[in-house]
Coordinates of C-alpha atoms in Angstrom, one line a residue:
M1055 CA -25.8 8.0 11.7
S1056 CA -24.6 5.4 9.3
D1057 CA -23.5 6.3 5.7
Y1058 CA -21.5 4.9 2.8
N1059 CA -21.5 1.2 3.2
L1060 CA -18.5 -0.4 1.4
I1061 CA -20.5 -3.6 0.6
D1062 CA -22.9 -1.6 -1.5
E1063 CA -21.1 1.6 -2.5
P1064 CA -18.5 1.5 -5.3
W1065 CA -15.0 2.2 -4.1
I1066 CA -12.7 -0.7 -5.3
S1067 CA -11.0 0.2 -8.6
V1068 CA -10.6 -2.7 -11.0
V1069 CA -9.4 -3.3 -14.6
V1070 CA -12.2 -4.8 -16.7
D1071 CA -10.6 -5.3 -20.1
Y1072 CA -7.3 -5.4 -21.9
K1073 CA -7.8 -1.8 -23.1
G1074 CA -7.2 -0.8 -19.5
T1075 CA -10.8 0.3 -18.8
T1076 CA -11.5 0.7 -15.1
K1077 CA -14.6 0.9 -13.0
L1078 CA -15.5 1.2 -9.3
V1079 CA -17.3 -1.6 -7.5
G1080 CA -18.5 -2.3 -4.0
L1081 CA -17.6 -5.5 -2.1
K1082 CA -20.7 -7.3 -3.1
E1083 CA -20.2 -6.7 -6.8
F1084 CA -16.5 -7.4 -6.5
F1085 CA -16.9 -10.9 -5.1
E1086 CA -19.7 -11.7 -7.5
H1087 CA -17.6 -10.8 -10.5
A1088 CA -13.9 -11.1 -9.5
H1089 CA -13.4 -13.6 -12.2
E1090 CA -14.3 -11.0 -14.8
Y1091 CA -11.8 -8.5 -13.6
I1092 CA -8.1 -8.5 -14.6
A1093 CA -6.5 -6.6 -11.8
L1094 CA -6.9 -4.0 -9.1
A1095 CA -6.4 -0.5 -10.4
G1096 CA -6.1 1.8 -7.4
D1097 CA -4.1 5.0 -7.2
M1098 CA -0.7 3.3 -6.8
P1099 CA 0.7 -0.3 -6.4
T1100 CA 1.2 -0.1 -2.6
Q1101 CA -2.4 0.9 -2.3
D1102 CA -3.4 -2.1 -4.4
F1103 CA -1.3 -4.4 -2.2
A1104 CA -3.0 -3.0 1.0
V1105 CA -6.5 -3.4 -0.5
M1106 CA -5.7 -6.9 -1.8
R1107 CA -4.8 -8.0 1.8
F1108 CA -8.0 -6.5 3.1
L1109 CA -10.0 -8.6 0.5
L1110 CA -7.9 -11.7 1.4
A1111 CA -8.8 -11.1 5.1
I1112 CA -12.5 -11.5 4.1
L1113 CA -11.7 -14.7 2.3
H1114 CA -9.5 -16.1 5.1
T1115 CA -12.4 -15.5 7.6
V1116 CA -15.0 -17.1 5.4
F1117 CA -13.1 -20.1 4.2
S1118 CA -11.7 -20.9 7.7
R1119 CA -15.3 -21.5 8.6
Y1120 CA -17.1 -22.7 5.4
D1121 CA -16.1 -24.9 2.5
A1122 CA -16.3 -24.0 -1.2
H1123 CA -19.9 -25.1 -1.3
G1124 CA -20.9 -22.8 1.6
E1125 CA -21.2 -25.6 4.1
P1126 CA -19.7 -25.1 7.6
Y1127 CA -16.9 -27.5 8.6
E1128 CA -18.3 -30.1 11.0
M1129 CA -15.4 -29.5 13.5
I1130 CA -16.3 -25.8 13.9
E1131 CA -19.0 -24.2 16.0
L1132 CA -20.5 -21.0 14.6
N1133 CA -22.9 -18.4 16.1
D1134 CA -25.8 -16.7 14.3
R1135 CA -23.4 -14.2 12.8
M1136 CA -21.3 -16.9 11.1
Q1137 CA -18.6 -16.3 13.6
Q1138 CA -16.4 -19.1 14.9
I1139 CA -16.8 -19.5 18.7
E1140 CA -13.8 -21.6 19.7
K1141 CA -10.6 -23.1 18.3
V1142 CA -10.7 -26.5 16.6
D1143 CA -10.3 -29.3 19.1
L1144 CA -7.0 -31.1 19.1
E1145 CA -8.4 -34.4 17.9
D1146 CA -10.0 -32.6 14.9
E1147 CA -6.9 -30.7 13.8
E1148 CA -5.7 -33.1 11.1
D1149 CA -9.2 -33.5 9.6
Y1150 CA -9.5 -29.7 9.6
E1151 CA -6.3 -29.2 7.7
D1152 CA -7.4 -31.8 5.1
A1153 CA -10.8 -30.0 4.8
L1154 CA -9.1 -26.6 4.3
M1155 CA -6.9 -28.0 1.5
E1156 CA -9.9 -29.5 -0.2
T1157 CA -11.7 -26.2 0.0
W1158 CA -8.8 -24.5 -1.7
K1159 CA -8.7 -27.0 -4.5
D1160 CA -12.4 -26.7 -5.0
L1161 CA -12.2 -22.9 -5.1
W1162 CA -9.4 -23.0 -7.6
N1163 CA -11.4 -25.3 -9.9
A1164 CA -14.7 -23.4 -9.4
K1165 CA -13.2 -20.3 -11.1
K1166 CA -15.7 -18.0 -9.3
F1167 CA -16.6 -17.2 -5.7
P1168 CA -19.5 -19.1 -4.0
E1169 CA -22.5 -17.2 -2.5
I1170 CA -21.2 -17.7 1.0
V1171 CA -18.8 -14.8 0.7
V1172 CA -21.7 -12.3 0.1
K1173 CA -23.8 -14.0 2.8
Y1174 CA -21.0 -13.4 5.3
L1175 CA -20.8 -9.7 4.2
D1176 CA -24.5 -9.4 4.7
A1177 CA -24.2 -10.8 8.2
W1178 CA -21.7 -8.1 9.0
H1179 CA -23.2 -5.3 7.0
D1180 CA -23.3 -2.9 9.9
R1181 CA -19.4 -3.1 10.3
F1182 CA -18.6 -1.7 6.8
Y1183 CA -20.0 1.8 7.1
L1184 CA -17.3 4.4 6.4
F1185 CA -19.3 6.8 8.7
D1186 CA -20.9 5.3 11.8
D1187 CA -21.4 6.2 15.4
K1188 CA -20.4 2.8 16.8
Y1189 CA -18.4 0.8 14.2
P1190 CA -16.8 3.2 11.7
F1191 CA -14.7 1.3 9.2
Y1192 CA -11.0 1.2 10.1
Q1193 CA -11.6 3.9 12.7
V1194 CA -12.4 4.5 16.3
T1195 CA -15.1 6.6 18.0
K1196 CA -14.4 10.0 19.5
E1197 CA -14.5 8.5 22.9
E1198 CA -11.5 6.3 22.2
I1199 CA -9.2 9.3 21.7
D1200 CA -10.5 11.4 24.5
T1201 CA -7.9 13.8 26.1
S1202 CA -8.0 11.6 29.3
K1203 CA -6.6 8.7 27.3
I1204 CA -3.8 10.2 25.3
S1205 CA -0.4 11.8 26.0
K1206 CA -1.2 15.4 24.7
A1207 CA -4.1 17.8 24.9
S1208 CA -5.4 16.6 21.5
P1209 CA -4.7 14.0 18.8
S1210 CA -2.4 14.6 15.9
K1211 CA -4.2 16.1 12.8
I1212 CA -3.6 14.7 9.3
L1213 CA -4.9 16.3 6.1
G1214 CA -6.2 14.6 3.1
K1215 CA -3.2 15.8 1.0
N1216 CA -0.9 14.0 3.5
I1217 CA -2.7 10.6 3.4
N1218 CA -2.9 10.8 -0.4
R1219 CA 0.5 9.3 -1.2
L1220 CA 0.4 10.7 -4.7
I1221 CA 0.9 14.0 -3.0
S1222 CA 2.1 13.4 0.6
E1223 CA 2.1 17.1 1.4
S1224 CA 2.2 18.1 5.0
G1225 CA 1.1 21.5 6.4
N1226 CA 4.7 22.6 6.5
K1227 CA 6.1 21.5 3.1
I1228 CA 4.6 22.0 -0.3
A1229 CA 4.8 19.0 -2.7
L1230 CA 6.1 20.0 -6.1
F1231 CA 5.0 18.1 -9.2
S1232 CA 1.7 17.1 -7.5
P1233 CA -0.9 15.4 -9.6
K1234 CA -3.5 17.8 -8.1
Y1235 CA -3.3 21.6 -8.4
D1236 CA -3.9 23.6 -5.2
A1237 CA -6.5 26.1 -6.4
N1238 CA -9.5 26.0 -4.1
N1239 CA -7.7 23.6 -1.8
N1240 CA -8.0 20.9 -4.4
K1241 CA -5.1 18.9 -3.0
G1242 CA -7.0 18.4 0.3
L1243 CA -10.2 17.1 -1.2
L1244 CA -11.0 13.4 -1.2
T1245 CA -14.1 11.6 -2.5
Y1246 CA -15.5 8.8 -0.3
D1247 CA -14.1 6.1 -2.5
E1248 CA -10.6 7.7 -2.6
L1249 CA -10.8 8.1 1.2
T1250 CA -11.6 4.4 1.7
R1251 CA -8.7 3.2 -0.3
W1252 CA -6.3 5.7 1.3
L1253 CA -7.6 4.9 4.7
I1254 CA -6.7 1.2 4.3
T1255 CA -3.3 2.2 2.8
F1256 CA -2.6 4.7 5.6
Q1257 CA -3.1 2.0 8.3
S1258 CA -0.6 -0.1 6.4
Y1259 CA 2.1 2.6 5.4
T1260 CA 2.1 5.3 8.0
G1261 CA 5.5 6.6 9.2
L1262 CA 6.3 8.1 12.6
S1263 CA 6.0 11.9 12.1
D1264 CA 2.9 12.2 14.4
K1265 CA 3.6 12.5 18.1
V1266 CA 0.6 11.5 20.2
I1267 CA 0.3 8.1 21.9
F1268 CA -2.1 6.4 24.4
G1269 CA -1.2 7.1 28.0
N1270 CA 2.1 8.6 29.1
E1271 CA 4.3 5.6 29.2
K1272 CA 6.3 5.4 25.9
Y1273 CA 6.1 2.4 23.6
K1274 CA 7.5 1.5 20.2
A1275 CA 4.9 2.8 17.8
S1276 CA 3.9 1.2 14.6
K1277 CA 4.8 2.8 11.3
G1278 CA 2.4 0.6 9.5
W1279 CA 3.0 -3.2 9.2
L1280 CA 3.5 -3.2 5.5
F1281 CA 6.0 -0.4 5.7
D1282 CA 8.6 -2.8 7.0
L1283 CA 7.9 -5.6 4.4
G1284 CA 9.7 -6.6 1.3
G1285 CA 6.3 -7.5 -0.1
V1286 CA 5.9 -10.6 -2.3
Y1287 CA 2.7 -11.8 -3.8
L1288 CA 1.5 -13.9 -6.8
S1289 CA -0.7 -12.8 -9.6
S1290 CA -2.3 -14.5 -12.6
D1291 CA -4.8 -13.8 -15.5
N1292 CA -7.7 -12.5 -13.5
L1293 CA -8.4 -11.2 -10.0
Y1294 CA -10.2 -14.3 -8.9
Q1295 CA -7.1 -16.5 -9.7
T1296 CA -4.8 -13.9 -8.1
L1297 CA -6.8 -13.9 -4.9
I1298 CA -7.0 -17.7 -4.7
L1299 CA -3.3 -18.1 -5.4
N1300 CA -2.6 -15.8 -2.4
L1301 CA -5.3 -17.5 -0.2
I1302 CA -2.9 -19.5 2.1
L1303 CA -5.3 -21.7 4.0
I1304 CA -2.5 -23.9 5.3
N1305 CA 0.5 -22.3 7.0
R1306 CA 3.6 -24.5 6.8
S1307 CA 5.9 -22.2 8.8
N1308 CA 3.9 -22.7 12.0
V1309 CA 1.1 -25.3 11.9
N1310 CA -0.4 -23.8 15.1
Y1311 CA -1.5 -20.8 13.1
N1312 CA -3.8 -23.1 11.0
Y1313 CA -6.1 -23.7 14.0
S1314 CA -6.4 -20.1 15.3
V1315 CA -9.8 -18.4 15.1
Q1316 CA -9.7 -15.6 12.4
K1317 CA -10.3 -12.2 13.9
P1318 CA -10.6 -9.5 11.3
C1319 CA -10.9 -6.0 12.7
W1320 CA -14.5 -5.5 11.7
E1321 CA -15.6 -8.4 14.0
N1322 CA -14.4 -6.4 17.1
A1323 CA -15.5 -3.1 18.5
P1324 CA -13.0 -0.2 18.1
S1325 CA -12.4 0.0 21.9
K1326 CA -11.5 -3.7 22.0
L1327 CA -9.1 -3.3 19.1
V1328 CA -7.2 -0.5 20.8
E1329 CA -7.2 -2.3 24.1
K1330 CA -5.8 -5.4 22.4
A1331 CA -3.1 -3.5 20.5
I1332 CA -1.9 -1.8 23.7
R1333 CA -1.9 -5.0 25.7
S1334 CA -0.2 -7.4 23.3
S1335 CA 2.0 -7.2 20.2
C1336 CA 1.4 -10.8 19.2
I1337 CA -1.0 -11.9 16.5
D1338 CA -1.8 -15.5 15.8
N1339 CA -4.3 -15.3 12.8
I1340 CA -3.9 -14.0 9.3
A1341 CA -7.2 -12.1 9.0
E1342 CA -6.2 -10.0 12.0
L1343 CA -2.6 -9.4 10.6
Y1344 CA -4.0 -8.3 7.2
T1345 CA -6.4 -5.8 8.9
T1346 CA -4.2 -4.6 11.7
W1347 CA -4.1 -0.9 12.5
S1348 CA -1.1 1.4 13.0
R1349 CA -3.3 4.3 14.3
A1350 CA -6.5 5.0 16.1
I1351 CA -8.2 7.2 13.5
Y1352 CA -11.2 9.4 13.9
F1353 CA -13.0 11.8 11.5
N1354 CA -16.5 13.2 11.1
K1355 CA -18.8 12.9 8.2
F1356 CA -17.8 15.6 5.8
N1357 CA -18.8 17.2 2.5
M1358 CA -16.6 16.1 -0.3
D1359 CA -16.2 19.8 -1.3
D1360 CA -14.5 20.4 2.1
V1361 CA -10.8 19.8 2.9
F1362 CA -10.5 16.4 4.6
Q1363 CA -8.9 16.2 8.0
M1364 CA -8.6 13.3 10.6
E1365 CA -7.3 12.9 14.1
I1366 CA -4.9 10.1 14.9
V1367 CA -3.1 8.4 17.8
K1368 CA -0.2 6.0 17.5
L1369 CA -0.7 2.3 18.3
P1370 CA 2.1 -0.1 19.4
D1371 CA 4.2 -1.9 16.9
I1372 CA 3.7 -5.6 16.1
K1373 CA 6.4 -8.1 17.0
H1374 CA 8.6 -8.5 13.9
E1375 CA 11.1 -11.2 15.0
D1376 CA 10.4 -14.6 13.5
M1377 CA 6.9 -13.5 12.6
F1378 CA 6.3 -16.3 10.2
L1379 CA 2.6 -15.8 10.2
E1380 CA 3.3 -13.2 7.6
P1381 CA 3.6 -14.9 4.3
M1382 CA 4.2 -12.0 1.9
T1383 CA 7.8 -10.8 2.7
L1384 CA 11.4 -11.5 2.1
W1385 CA 13.3 -12.4 5.3
K1386 CA 16.8 -11.5 6.5
Y1387 CA 18.7 -13.4 9.2
N1388 CA 20.3 -11.1 11.8
N1389 CA 23.8 -12.0 12.8
V1390 CA 24.3 -9.0 15.1
G1391 CA 22.3 -6.6 17.3
D1392 CA 19.2 -7.0 19.4
N1393 CA 17.7 -9.4 16.9
K1394 CA 20.7 -11.7 16.6
G1395 CA 19.7 -15.2 15.6
K1396 CA 16.3 -14.0 14.5
F1397 CA 14.6 -13.4 11.1
T1398 CA 13.0 -10.1 10.4
P1399 CA 11.3 -8.7 7.3
R1400 CA 13.7 -7.5 4.6
K1401 CA 12.5 -4.5 2.4
H1402 CA 13.2 -4.4 -1.3
Q1403 CA 15.9 -1.9 -2.3
L1404 CA 15.4 0.8 -4.9
N1405 CA 17.0 0.0 -8.3
K1406 CA 17.7 -3.6 -7.4
S1407 CA 15.7 -6.0 -9.5
L1408 CA 13.7 -8.8 -8.0
W1409 CA 15.7 -11.5 -9.8
R1410 CA 18.7 -10.4 -7.8
S1411 CA 16.9 -11.7 -4.7
F1412 CA 15.9 -15.0 -6.4
G1413 CA 17.8 -17.0 -3.7
L1414 CA 16.0 -15.2 -0.9
M1415 CA 12.7 -16.2 -2.4
T1416 CA 13.4 -19.8 -3.3
K1417 CA 16.0 -21.2 -0.8
F1418 CA 15.1 -22.5 2.6
E1419 CA 17.8 -23.3 5.0
E1420 CA 17.4 -23.6 8.8
A1421 CA 19.7 -21.8 11.1
G1422 CA 22.9 -23.9 11.6
E1423 CA 22.3 -26.0 8.5
V1424 CA 25.5 -27.6 7.1
N1425 CA 27.3 -25.5 4.5
S1426 CA 24.9 -22.5 5.2
K1427 CA 26.9 -19.3 5.9
I1428 CA 23.7 -17.3 6.3
P1429 CA 20.4 -19.1 7.0
K1430 CA 17.7 -18.3 4.5
R1431 CA 13.9 -18.6 4.7
K1432 CA 11.5 -18.5 1.8
P1433 CA 8.5 -16.2 1.9
G1434 CA 5.5 -18.2 3.0
I1435 CA 3.7 -17.4 -0.3
I1436 CA 6.5 -19.3 -2.2
E1437 CA 6.2 -22.2 0.2
W1438 CA 2.5 -22.2 -0.5
L1439 CA 3.2 -22.2 -4.2
N1440 CA 5.3 -25.3 -3.7
D1441 CA 2.4 -26.9 -1.8
I1442 CA -0.3 -26.3 -4.5
D1443 CA 2.0 -27.4 -7.4
E1444 CA -0.2 -30.3 -8.4
S1445 CA -3.3 -28.2 -8.6
I1446 CA -1.8 -25.4 -10.9
K1447 CA 0.3 -27.3 -13.3
N1448 CA 1.3 -25.3 -16.4
Q1449 CA 0.0 -22.1 -14.9
H1450 CA 1.9 -19.0 -15.9
I1451 CA 2.3 -16.7 -12.8
K1452 CA 3.9 -13.5 -11.9
I1453 CA 5.9 -13.1 -8.7
N1454 CA 5.4 -9.5 -7.7
A1455 CA 7.5 -7.3 -5.3
I1456 CA 6.3 -4.2 -3.6
S1457 CA 7.9 -2.0 -0.9
M1458 CA 7.5 1.6 0.3
E1459 CA 10.8 3.6 0.5
D1460 CA 11.3 5.9 3.5
D1461 CA 13.2 9.1 3.9
G1462 CA 15.9 7.5 6.1
N1463 CA 15.0 9.6 9.1
A1464 CA 14.4 7.4 12.1
T1465 CA 12.3 10.0 13.8
S1466 CA 9.8 10.3 11.0
W1467 CA 10.1 7.5 8.5
V1468 CA 8.1 9.5 6.0
P1469 CA 7.0 7.4 2.9
I1470 CA 8.7 9.0 -0.2
N1471 CA 8.7 6.4 -3.0
E1472 CA 7.5 2.9 -3.8
V1473 CA 9.6 0.0 -5.1
E1474 CA 7.8 -2.3 -7.6
D1475 CA 9.0 -5.2 -9.6
K1476 CA 7.8 -8.6 -11.0
L1477 CA 9.0 -11.8 -12.5
D1478 CA 6.9 -13.5 -15.2
I1479 CA 7.7 -17.3 -15.0
G1480 CA 6.1 -20.7 -15.2
E1481 CA 5.1 -22.3 -11.9
F1482 CA 7.2 -25.3 -12.8
I1483 CA 10.4 -23.2 -12.3
V1484 CA 9.7 -22.3 -8.7
N1485 CA 8.4 -25.8 -7.9
D1486 CA 11.4 -27.7 -9.5
L1487 CA 13.1 -28.1 -6.1
Q1488 CA 15.2 -31.3 -6.7
K1489 CA 18.9 -31.1 -6.8
N1490 CA 20.1 -29.5 -10.0
G1491 CA 16.4 -28.6 -10.8
W1492 CA 15.4 -25.1 -12.1
V1493 CA 15.5 -23.5 -8.7
D1494 CA 19.0 -24.8 -8.0
R1495 CA 20.2 -23.9 -11.5
I1496 CA 18.7 -20.4 -11.6
N1497 CA 20.1 -19.6 -8.1
N1498 CA 23.5 -20.6 -9.3
I1499 CA 23.2 -18.6 -12.5
V1500 CA 22.1 -15.5 -10.5
D1501 CA 24.9 -15.9 -8.1
R1502 CA 27.4 -16.3 -10.9
T1503 CA 26.0 -13.3 -12.7
K1504 CA 26.3 -11.1 -9.6
D1505 CA 29.8 -12.5 -9.0
I1506 CA 31.0 -11.5 -12.4
I1507 CA 29.6 -8.0 -12.1
E1508 CA 30.4 -7.4 -8.4
K1509 CA 33.9 -9.0 -8.5
N1510 CA 35.3 -9.1 -12.0
Y1511 CA 33.7 -6.1 -13.6
R1512 CA 34.1 -4.1 -10.4
A1513 CA 37.9 -5.0 -10.4
F1514 CA 38.1 -3.8 -14.0
L1515 CA 36.4 -0.5 -13.0
N1516 CA 38.6 -0.1 -10.0
D1517 CA 41.7 -0.6 -12.2
I1518 CA 40.4 2.2 -14.5
A1519 CA 39.9 4.5 -11.6
K1520 CA 43.4 3.8 -10.3
I1521 CA 45.0 4.4 -13.8
R1522 CA 43.1 7.7 -14.0
G1523 CA 44.1 8.7 -10.5
I1524 CA 40.4 9.3 -9.4
E1525 CA 38.4 8.1 -6.5
S1526 CA 36.8 4.7 -7.3
G1527 CA 33.6 5.1 -5.2
A1528 CA 31.2 7.1 -7.4
F1529 CA 32.7 6.1 -10.7
T1530 CA 32.6 2.4 -9.9
S1531 CA 29.1 2.4 -8.2
S1532 CA 27.4 4.2 -11.1
S1533 CA 29.1 1.9 -13.6
I1534 CA 28.0 -1.2 -11.7
E1535 CA 24.4 0.0 -11.6
S1536 CA 24.6 0.8 -15.3
M1537 CA 25.8 -2.7 -16.0
Y1538 CA 22.9 -4.2 -14.0
F1539 CA 20.5 -2.0 -16.0
K1540 CA 22.0 -3.3 -19.2
I1541 CA 21.5 -7.0 -18.3
D1542 CA 18.1 -6.6 -16.6
K1543 CA 15.8 -7.0 -19.6
P1544 CA 17.9 -9.7 -21.3
F1545 CA 17.9 -11.7 -18.1
R1546 CA 14.1 -11.3 -17.6
D1547 CA 13.5 -12.3 -21.3
W1548 CA 15.7 -15.4 -20.8
L1549 CA 13.8 -16.3 -17.6
T1550 CA 10.4 -15.8 -19.1
N1551 CA 11.2 -17.9 -22.1
I1552 CA 12.2 -21.0 -20.2
N1553 CA 9.9 -23.9 -21.2
Y1554 CA 9.1 -27.0 -19.1
D1555 CA 11.0 -29.3 -21.5
D1556 CA 14.0 -27.1 -22.2
N1557 CA 17.5 -28.7 -21.7
K1558 CA 18.9 -27.0 -18.6
D1559 CA 22.5 -27.1 -19.8
E1560 CA 21.7 -25.6 -23.1
K1561 CA 19.6 -22.9 -21.6
E1562 CA 22.3 -22.1 -19.1
Q1563 CA 24.9 -21.7 -21.9
I1564 CA 22.6 -19.4 -23.8
W1565 CA 22.6 -17.0 -20.8
N1566 CA 26.3 -17.4 -20.2
K1567 CA 27.0 -16.3 -23.8
E1568 CA 24.6 -13.4 -23.4
L1569 CA 26.1 -12.3 -20.2
K1570 CA 29.7 -12.5 -21.6
N1571 CA 28.7 -10.4 -24.6
L1572 CA 26.9 -7.8 -22.5
V1573 CA 29.9 -7.3 -20.0
I1574 CA 32.4 -7.2 -22.8
R1575 CA 30.3 -4.7 -24.8
Q1576 CA 30.1 -2.5 -21.8
A1577 CA 33.9 -2.8 -21.2
K1578 CA 34.6 -1.9 -24.8
I1579 CA 32.6 1.2 -24.5
I1580 CA 34.8 2.4 -21.7
I1581 CA 37.9 1.5 -23.9
E1582 CA 36.5 3.4 -26.8
Q1583 CA 36.2 6.5 -24.6
A1584 CA 39.7 6.1 -23.2
S1585 CA 42.3 8.9 -23.2
P1586 CA 46.0 8.5 -24.0
K1587 CA 46.7 8.4 -20.3
D1588 CA 44.6 5.2 -20.0
F1589 CA 46.7 3.5 -22.5
T1590 CA 50.0 4.8 -21.0
G1591 CA 48.9 3.5 -17.6
I1592 CA 50.8 3.3 -14.4
I1593 CA 53.6 1.2 -12.9
E1594 CA 52.4 -1.3 -10.3
N1595 CA 54.6 -4.1 -8.8
D1596 CA 57.2 -3.5 -11.5
S1597 CA 54.8 -3.9 -14.4
V1598 CA 52.6 -1.7 -16.5
K1599 CA 48.9 -1.5 -15.6
N1600 CA 46.8 0.2 -18.3
I1601 CA 43.3 -0.1 -19.8
V1602 CA 44.4 -2.9 -22.1
T1603 CA 45.9 -5.1 -19.3
A1604 CA 42.8 -4.3 -17.1
Y1605 CA 40.5 -5.5 -20.0
N1606 CA 42.6 -8.6 -20.6
N1607 CA 42.3 -9.5 -16.9
L1608 CA 38.5 -9.1 -17.1
M1609 CA 38.4 -11.3 -20.2
S1610 CA 40.5 -14.0 -18.6
N1611 CA 38.3 -14.1 -15.4
I1612 CA 35.1 -14.2 -17.3
N1613 CA 36.3 -17.1 -19.5
K1614 CA 37.3 -19.0 -16.4
K1615 CA 33.9 -18.6 -14.8
L1616 CA 31.8 -19.2 -17.9

């Protein structure tokens, strides 16, 4: 029994015009017309991120073996299913890297995908059936989750309304404000195209609320690889350009990854994938990373009028420490704990704009570097952007951020919200890496902006709280976030309007003036709402501290820094 092949059936939602019109397309149609589509248009941004990485896994697989003209690289041996047999020989590695870079440039200039992508999909047509007895897409067969192989009498059961993250309703808790009403079990219904998108998403953002594992010896279970990432990716004017911008054919973080054989999940049998996941937490190729599973999933063919249900078993987690094969995340350096001296992915924080992490995206400092208090590491996608600088001159790009927020419960890690943001800038900004270049300047401007808000404006707020005799915590925190909200759009506008030939000093002064006006305006609002007690003030160190002296201190400190 084989049904609903993703190469032929429409399931990928894309935007086709600037009116926002969307349509569903299959993989074949998608790769033939990607240059005509504007963006992915799935059910939510985290879903689009997961689906984009699946699409990139196809491209990484194909173009690690074939060039942009559909010709196999001479240093690679392929079988009759277009599958690489062995790693590139040591003496051919340099030539292979040169060929990969040439392929990327040719693809960028071609502006549409070559026929080789669809030929590859045709060669693996039998591995893209949503329902299949041997190779069900992103699933295992019933035999793989037999009672003899798992820790409980039966696998965990997950309903359609739970994997649909627009609802995320379990059997025990009703989701209020759901986009689907519950008459006739409507919340639990999924069409095949919806199921495919949510299946990919569920393998990427899972949580830990289910309880069944393989065997009886405990292991650290995956909550979905993307769940732990502070996702970062690039986008441009159409889907073709977006995919090519994110197609990192050369990994600068660890060159050994460049010679690994790409192993996407569909090129392996479900039993082998489960066996590999349990045996090893290490992954050495990007196609495998982009299609890694968090769960062994099984479900039967079903009628779309029936409530959907699937059975799942936890798979082990992937090694996170110094996992620089992953190019699409922010990194944090750990000074303490089990991961001391290691980098691990850093999630985005709710209500904290991406520009506030500009330094984490653009600075690269090795551990122990002189004058570096905390080592920093760029996301691999930004390193790649620096590498392809010459090929994409004057290209306007967006740096996008995406994360899934959890419930804070370490026993469940239920996905509850998503964090999304973007910066719209010219590529020349991120690639101006020289001393006192745009990257250096903007990092300093962001640091100074945060310093004025976090130190000077915070000190002003703490003084007000002390004068009023109230706890500073809630009052100060909410006022700080309000200040960030006030400056967010003006800063984005300032950043977006930077042109290649702008005078850096003049541009910096424009922001300094804007920042000063915004902070002073916000401080004056507090003064206008002041009570007589605020003006009377308190005695501190034999002098009067009131709202006027607090404001004067704020003004003095801002003038010194700006």
